Amino acid sequence: MPDSTRLTPLAVMLLATLREGDMHPYEMLRLLRDRRDDRLVPLQKGTTYHTIARLERDGLIAEVGVDREGNRPERTTYTLLDAGRDAVEAWVRAELPQIDRPSDFRVALAEAHNLDRDDVVALLDRRRELLVASLAEHRAGLARARERAVARQYMVEVERQAALLDAELAWQDALHRSLTDGTLPWGVDGPSHPERFRVSKETPA
């Protein structure tokens, strides 16, 4: 099986849509756009179709049918293979604990619901250790700078990063509590949104 860590964030999100059911590329693209996932990854038609072709070539998805409506071009429908499902989970497990790839972390967080609650808690625990260490390093650096009477204008970026790390820790600790005390529905206990499954039939962009 291809190395899941080499998947692009777009590839992960396309694979994740197929966990909801078989779809053709246009439908996947429309679904991601309707959910405003263009906040996380660029959603361009050419790149999307190229990525889907690569996922099929790598044995992560498979063609299950071709249909045509009126004079529209044929649409190939794809299904998610077990290797594709495993690849999504492996990628999320690899990226969710990280703090040095913010854009990938956002995608991993968006797809974290594909993992069991206990797995997510454990991964976030690992991430917390990195956040705490990084915050301590920034605070120590600021303390040393003050001792050396370094002008504050040279330290504003470090101050900002320390504040962001502090806020990130507070947010993650709140998420952790809601996962561990069960107040956040998750996985099989989570909400079902069948209305999010399909998008309206519109003329392809």
mmCIF file of C-alpha atoms in Angstrom:
data_model
loop_
_atom_site.group_PDB
_atom_site.id
_atom_site.type_symbol
_atom_site.label_atom_id
_atom_site.label_comp_id
_atom_site.label_asym_id
_atom_site.label_seq_id
_atom_site.Cartn_x
_atom_site.Cartn_y
_atom_site.Cartn_z
ATOM 1 C CA MET A 1 0.000 0.000 0.000
ATOM 2 C CA PRO A 2 1.284 3.525 -0.749
ATOM 3 C CA ASP A 3 2.742 5.458 2.147
ATOM 4 C CA SER A 4 -0.232 7.320 3.653
ATOM 5 C CA THR A 5 2.025 10.074 4.969
ATOM 6 C CA ARG A 6 2.714 11.067 1.351
ATOM 7 C CA LEU A 7 -0.950 11.817 0.694
ATOM 8 C CA THR A 8 -1.775 15.462 0.138
ATOM 9 C CA PRO A 9 -4.398 17.084 2.379
ATOM 10 C CA LEU A 10 -6.711 17.275 -0.652
ATOM 11 C CA ALA A 11 -6.289 13.539 -1.256
ATOM 12 C CA VAL A 12 -7.182 12.826 2.372
ATOM 13 C CA MET A 13 -10.335 14.937 2.181
ATOM 14 C CA LEU A 14 -11.415 13.303 -1.092
ATOM 15 C CA LEU A 15 -10.917 9.849 0.386
ATOM 16 C CA ALA A 16 -12.868 10.899 3.471
ATOM 17 C CA THR A 17 -15.875 11.967 1.379
ATOM 18 C CA LEU A 18 -16.042 8.449 -0.049
ATOM 19 C CA ARG A 19 -16.463 7.065 3.469
ATOM 20 C CA GLU A 20 -19.982 8.504 3.171
ATOM 21 C CA GLY A 21 -20.777 6.575 -0.001
ATOM 22 C CA ASP A 22 -19.834 6.108 -3.653
ATOM 23 C CA MET A 23 -19.565 9.364 -5.619
ATOM 24 C CA HIS A 24 -18.291 10.777 -8.876
ATOM 25 C CA PRO A 25 -15.547 13.444 -8.826
ATOM 26 C CA TYR A 26 -17.893 16.346 -9.528
ATOM 27 C CA GLU A 27 -20.047 15.334 -6.573
ATOM 28 C CA MET A 28 -17.028 15.097 -4.271
ATOM 29 C CA LEU A 29 -15.878 18.535 -5.344
ATOM 30 C CA ARG A 30 -19.325 20.074 -4.898
ATOM 31 C CA LEU A 31 -19.690 18.458 -1.472
ATOM 32 C CA LEU A 32 -16.376 19.874 -0.280
ATOM 33 C CA ARG A 33 -17.256 23.304 -1.641
ATOM 34 C CA ASP A 34 -20.694 23.251 -0.022
ATOM 35 C CA ARG A 35 -19.034 22.463 3.301
ATOM 36 C CA ARG A 36 -16.610 25.353 2.722
ATOM 37 C CA ASP A 37 -13.632 23.030 2.923
ATOM 38 C CA ASP A 38 -11.869 25.418 0.590
ATOM 39 C CA ARG A 39 -10.898 27.061 3.908
ATOM 40 C CA LEU A 40 -8.566 24.100 4.402
ATOM 41 C CA VAL A 41 -7.392 23.093 0.931
ATOM 42 C CA PRO A 42 -7.544 24.692 -2.536
ATOM 43 C CA LEU A 43 -10.448 23.152 -4.445
ATOM 44 C CA GLN A 44 -9.652 23.401 -8.138
ATOM 45 C CA LYS A 45 -11.296 21.140 -10.697
ATOM 46 C CA GLY A 46 -8.103 20.148 -12.495
ATOM 47 C CA THR A 47 -6.186 19.330 -9.328
ATOM 48 C CA THR A 48 -9.141 17.411 -7.930
ATOM 49 C CA TYR A 49 -9.519 15.181 -10.980
ATOM 50 C CA HIS A 50 -5.753 14.618 -11.137
ATOM 51 C CA THR A 51 -5.736 13.626 -7.457
ATOM 52 C CA ILE A 52 -8.620 11.194 -7.952
ATOM 53 C CA ALA A 53 -6.802 9.566 -10.869
ATOM 54 C CA ARG A 54 -3.719 9.132 -8.686
ATOM 55 C CA LEU A 55 -5.770 7.644 -5.846
ATOM 56 C CA GLU A 56 -7.222 5.092 -8.257
ATOM 57 C CA ARG A 57 -3.767 4.297 -9.633
ATOM 58 C CA ASP A 58 -2.486 3.785 -6.089
ATOM 59 C CA GLY A 59 -5.253 1.324 -5.308
ATOM 60 C CA LEU A 60 -7.044 3.464 -2.724
ATOM 61 C CA ILE A 61 -10.287 3.919 -4.681
ATOM 62 C CA ALA A 62 -11.906 1.988 -7.530
ATOM 63 C CA GLU A 63 -14.314 2.725 -10.342
ATOM 64 C CA VAL A 64 -17.772 1.225 -9.802
ATOM 65 C CA GLY A 65 -19.780 2.681 -12.666
ATOM 66 C CA VAL A 66 -20.222 5.266 -15.393
ATOM 67 C CA ASP A 67 -23.392 7.234 -16.025
ATOM 68 C CA ARG A 68 -24.527 9.965 -18.377
ATOM 69 C CA GLU A 69 -27.361 12.492 -18.008
ATOM 70 C CA GLY A 70 -28.603 14.043 -21.212
ATOM 71 C CA ASN A 71 -25.835 15.744 -23.144
ATOM 72 C CA ARG A 72 -23.543 15.979 -20.139
ATOM 73 C CA PRO A 73 -20.165 14.210 -20.199
ATOM 74 C CA GLU A 74 -19.967 10.737 -18.713
ATOM 75 C CA ARG A 75 -19.380 10.634 -14.975
ATOM 76 C CA THR A 76 -17.335 7.894 -13.364
ATOM 77 C CA THR A 77 -18.401 6.855 -9.886
ATOM 78 C CA TYR A 78 -15.768 5.710 -7.394
ATOM 79 C CA THR A 79 -15.842 3.686 -4.214
ATOM 80 C CA LEU A 80 -13.444 3.716 -1.277
ATOM 81 C CA LEU A 81 -11.336 0.584 -0.885
ATOM 82 C CA ASP A 82 -10.115 -0.757 2.449
ATOM 83 C CA ALA A 83 -6.638 0.539 1.619
ATOM 84 C CA GLY A 84 -8.083 4.034 1.161
ATOM 85 C CA ARG A 85 -9.941 3.870 4.452
ATOM 86 C CA ASP A 86 -6.775 2.754 6.220
ATOM 87 C CA ALA A 87 -4.788 5.523 4.510
ATOM 88 C CA VAL A 88 -7.118 8.234 5.829
ATOM 89 C CA GLU A 89 -6.868 6.922 9.370
ATOM 90 C CA ALA A 90 -3.085 6.547 9.176
ATOM 91 C CA TRP A 91 -2.648 10.088 7.831
ATOM 92 C CA VAL A 92 -4.827 11.579 10.574
ATOM 93 C CA ARG A 93 -2.917 9.615 13.226
ATOM 94 C CA ALA A 94 0.360 10.939 11.840
ATOM 95 C CA GLU A 95 -0.688 14.582 11.616
ATOM 96 C CA LEU A 96 -3.028 15.104 14.586
ATOM 97 C CA PRO A 97 -0.252 15.113 17.232
ATOM 98 C CA GLN A 98 1.955 17.561 15.296
ATOM 99 C CA ILE A 99 2.425 21.269 16.005
ATOM 100 C CA ASP A 100 4.838 22.240 13.228
ATOM 101 C CA ARG A 101 2.478 21.796 10.235
ATOM 102 C CA PRO A 102 -0.552 23.969 11.059
ATOM 103 C CA SER A 103 -2.331 23.549 7.720
ATOM 104 C CA ASP A 104 -2.055 19.754 7.839
ATOM 105 C CA PHE A 105 -3.185 19.759 11.476
ATOM 106 C CA ARG A 106 -6.364 21.629 10.500
ATOM 107 C CA VAL A 107 -7.192 18.937 7.949
ATOM 108 C CA ALA A 108 -6.369 16.191 10.447
ATOM 109 C CA LEU A 109 -8.626 17.847 13.008
ATOM 110 C CA ALA A 110 -11.425 18.164 10.444
ATOM 111 C CA GLU A 111 -11.127 14.435 9.734
ATOM 112 C CA ALA A 112 -10.444 13.316 13.312
ATOM 113 C CA HIS A 113 -14.017 12.012 13.544
ATOM 114 C CA ASN A 114 -12.837 9.102 11.389
ATOM 115 C CA LEU A 115 -10.939 7.790 14.436
ATOM 116 C CA ASP A 116 -12.258 6.347 17.668
ATOM 117 C CA ARG A 117 -12.651 8.707 20.611
ATOM 118 C CA ASP A 118 -9.884 7.043 22.637
ATOM 119 C CA ASP A 119 -7.458 7.296 19.714
ATOM 120 C CA VAL A 120 -8.134 11.022 19.337
ATOM 121 C CA VAL A 121 -7.656 11.621 23.068
ATOM 122 C CA ALA A 122 -4.321 9.787 23.038
ATOM 123 C CA LEU A 123 -3.108 11.685 19.973
ATOM 124 C CA LEU A 124 -4.097 15.016 21.480
ATOM 125 C CA ASP A 125 -2.251 14.070 24.672
ATOM 126 C CA ARG A 126 0.916 13.648 22.602
ATOM 127 C CA ARG A 127 0.296 16.985 20.907
ATOM 128 C CA ARG A 128 -0.203 18.675 24.277
ATOM 129 C CA GLU A 129 3.272 17.617 25.373
ATOM 130 C CA LEU A 130 4.736 19.342 22.313
ATOM 131 C CA LEU A 131 2.652 22.468 22.891
ATOM 132 C CA VAL A 132 3.736 22.686 26.531
ATOM 133 C CA ALA A 133 7.393 22.263 25.592
ATOM 134 C CA SER A 134 7.183 24.891 22.856
ATOM 135 C CA LEU A 135 5.396 27.369 25.139
ATOM 136 C CA ALA A 136 8.028 26.861 27.838
ATOM 137 C CA GLU A 137 10.777 27.466 25.279
ATOM 138 C CA HIS A 138 9.173 30.709 24.086
ATOM 139 C CA ARG A 139 8.628 31.959 27.627
ATOM 140 C CA ALA A 140 12.219 31.163 28.552
ATOM 141 C CA GLY A 141 13.430 33.013 25.487
ATOM 142 C CA LEU A 142 11.378 36.058 26.419
ATOM 143 C CA ALA A 143 12.726 35.954 29.979
ATOM 144 C CA ARG A 144 16.319 35.825 28.742
ATOM 145 C CA ALA A 145 15.643 38.715 26.363
ATOM 146 C CA ARG A 146 14.278 40.836 29.218
ATOM 147 C CA GLU A 147 17.309 40.018 31.353
ATOM 148 C CA ARG A 148 19.521 41.241 28.535
ATOM 149 C CA ALA A 149 17.383 44.360 28.103
ATOM 150 C CA VAL A 150 16.533 43.451 24.490
ATOM 151 C CA ALA A 151 14.197 46.091 23.077
ATOM 152 C CA ARG A 152 10.630 44.823 22.943
ATOM 153 C CA GLN A 153 10.258 45.785 19.282
ATOM 154 C CA TYR A 154 12.518 42.853 18.440
ATOM 155 C CA MET A 155 10.468 40.404 20.475
ATOM 156 C CA VAL A 156 6.876 41.091 19.397
ATOM 157 C CA GLU A 157 6.776 38.012 17.147
ATOM 158 C CA VAL A 158 7.948 35.788 19.993
ATOM 159 C CA GLU A 159 5.330 37.372 22.275
ATOM 160 C CA ARG A 160 2.647 36.663 19.700
ATOM 161 C CA GLN A 161 3.697 33.034 19.286
ATOM 162 C CA ALA A 162 3.707 32.507 23.051
ATOM 163 C CA ALA A 163 0.196 33.977 23.277
ATOM 164 C CA LEU A 164 -1.012 31.739 20.434
ATOM 165 C CA LEU A 165 0.477 28.654 22.073
ATOM 166 C CA ASP A 166 -1.181 29.572 25.368
ATOM 167 C CA ALA A 167 -4.552 29.977 23.634
ATOM 168 C CA GLU A 168 -4.036 26.733 21.699
ATOM 169 C CA LEU A 169 -3.426 24.860 24.933
ATOM 170 C CA ALA A 170 -6.573 26.296 26.506
ATOM 171 C CA TRP A 171 -8.655 25.344 23.465
ATOM 172 C CA GLN A 172 -7.200 21.840 23.263
ATOM 173 C CA ASP A 173 -7.706 21.220 26.973
ATOM 174 C CA ALA A 174 -11.372 22.180 26.600
ATOM 175 C CA LEU A 175 -11.734 19.790 23.649
ATOM 176 C CA HIS A 176 -9.985 17.066 25.621
ATOM 177 C CA ARG A 177 -12.423 17.478 28.519
ATOM 178 C CA SER A 178 -15.451 17.256 26.250
ATOM 179 C CA LEU A 179 -14.071 14.099 24.667
ATOM 180 C CA THR A 180 -13.202 12.395 27.953
ATOM 181 C CA ASP A 181 -16.374 13.316 29.835
ATOM 182 C CA GLY A 182 -18.592 12.277 26.915
ATOM 183 C CA THR A 183 -20.301 15.645 26.428
ATOM 184 C CA LEU A 184 -19.068 15.692 22.825
ATOM 185 C CA PRO A 185 -20.830 12.971 20.787
ATOM 186 C CA TRP A 186 -18.274 11.087 18.712
ATOM 187 C CA GLY A 187 -18.011 8.235 16.235
ATOM 188 C CA VAL A 188 -20.899 5.788 16.354
ATOM 189 C CA ASP A 189 -22.430 7.950 19.105
ATOM 190 C CA GLY A 190 -22.124 11.103 17.034
ATOM 191 C CA PRO A 191 -24.857 12.851 15.081
ATOM 192 C CA SER A 192 -25.881 11.673 11.643
ATOM 193 C CA HIS A 193 -26.299 14.265 8.902
ATOM 194 C CA PRO A 194 -27.811 12.577 5.838
ATOM 195 C CA GLU A 195 -28.569 16.005 4.412
ATOM 196 C CA ARG A 196 -24.819 16.578 4.091
ATOM 197 C CA PHE A 197 -24.328 13.402 2.095
ATOM 198 C CA ARG A 198 -25.427 14.568 -1.330
ATOM 199 C CA VAL A 199 -25.356 17.907 -3.083
ATOM 200 C CA SER A 200 -27.902 19.294 -5.495
ATOM 201 C CA LYS A 201 -27.701 18.258 -9.122
ATOM 202 C CA GLU A 202 -26.293 21.275 -10.883
ATOM 203 C CA THR A 203 -24.477 21.916 -14.084
ATOM 204 C CA PRO A 204 -20.748 21.160 -13.537
ATOM 205 C CA ALA A 205 -18.514 24.172 -13.095
#
